[in-house]
């Protein structure tokens, strides 16, 4: 029997516990698939005394993850602590310096430091694998790096934050405002300790930037992701969108255009009957488009013990098999610095505004749109109170610049009540 592959696991939260369970439960299956046994030799976490519901007595304990990463009886450093800096970064760097392979679920670390870490690992003949960092249990890294390796990737799109999808879905199904559903989600433990990671789009933006690097052969450029969270999405827009057969999703899109690499994570409207529009609750979906394959859609659990641990184990078993892929699907040193597209590709937009209900108000709005070069596709005035009239407009394809220009023009008309809302309708 070949020598076992020895894991050192740093972080025994939900995912770490899940990995321990799989290693213990499926030892034979893992050995058969990987061609050698996989065993855990040492673990590390902040609190040794916590009851995690798994038996850790056979494993050495390290209080310091850096010490764990350097242990001579660890072949793969499994980093499940999270965070772009601090212990996760220090221990990952230590593991690479000590000649270990790394399997991580840490999207923030890779979004900020992935290029340098990958170059260092590859210079030492080591691998960093991160299936669990993007869309939990969905094997999207494998799909892009391996399954679609023969394609020129044209677009990567997805809903990659389950918390946001839960909030938006629940707002629509229960007819509740954002603040109430956010509080509910927090109470259920669905929201990260720093909520802006979820609702500010940062967590999903990290994931998108990693997929873009693989898809387009570019250095990870999280700072160039155009980020907008869901905290300003209103129940009124969800209702009006639903009436038009549309749904609001926190949608990530990465595509290489003639103007450079476009990376966006923002609330967008998609057809309610499209796969993305149908995506319920905390689920994730990634849509990949390639020149030969066309479009493929991957859907599944984006977080949680079993799904994320499943992704970690896929990477571990690949290493056991001797599969040694570059972190981003090609040598990290060959990734090119992307030119960031300054504007997103044109798309139809949804505009909702409240106007003073007086003669000529709508004409003024139509004039502003015309002067901004924005053509109206559909328009609806959908109610009145005493002196105001809510209006919905769907535009033909136009640029965000033109929409911004029109929004500035609206303010000067003197007929606008409150702030207008503009949402992109993504062609999916
Ligand atoms: N809070 C994240 C989500 C966890 O909801 O998807 C996985 O990154």
mmCIF file of C-alpha atoms and ligand atoms in Angstrom, residues 107 160-164 190 192 198 203 207 284 302-303, ligand 1:
data_model
loop_
_atom_site.group_PDB
_atom_site.id
_atom_site.type_symbol
_atom_site.label_atom_id
_atom_site.label_comp_id
_atom_site.label_asym_id
_atom_site.label_seq_id
_atom_site.Cartn_x
_atom_site.Cartn_y
_atom_site.Cartn_z
ATOM 1 C CA UNK A 107 -11.713 33.192 -1.179
ATOM 2 C CA UNK A 160 -22.495 33.097 -5.649
ATOM 3 C CA UNK A 161 -23.661 34.317 -2.276
ATOM 4 C CA UNK A 162 -26.357 32.188 -0.735
ATOM 5 C CA UNK A 163 -27.120 34.692 2.005
ATOM 6 C CA UNK A 164 -28.022 37.400 -0.502
ATOM 7 C CA UNK A 190 -26.906 33.035 7.729
ATOM 8 C CA UNK A 192 -21.180 36.585 8.103
ATOM 9 C CA UNK A 198 -22.364 39.168 2.225
ATOM 10 C CA UNK A 203 -17.721 37.688 -0.702
ATOM 11 C CA UNK A 207 -15.366 34.472 -5.921
ATOM 12 C CA UNK A 284 -25.782 29.107 -5.806
ATOM 13 C CA UNK A 302 -22.916 27.274 -2.073
ATOM 14 C CA UNK A 303 -22.091 26.857 1.589
HETATM 15 N N1 LIG B 1 -21.877 33.713 3.324
HETATM 16 C C1 LIG B 1 -21.471 32.974 2.178
HETATM 17 C C2 LIG B 1 -22.702 32.689 1.337
HETATM 18 C C3 LIG B 1 -20.787 31.701 2.578
HETATM 19 O O1 LIG B 1 -23.802 32.976 1.787
HETATM 20 O O2 LIG B 1 -22.594 32.204 0.240
HETATM 21 C C4 LIG B 1 -19.934 31.133 1.476
HETATM 22 O O3 LIG B 1 -18.992 32.066 1.030
#
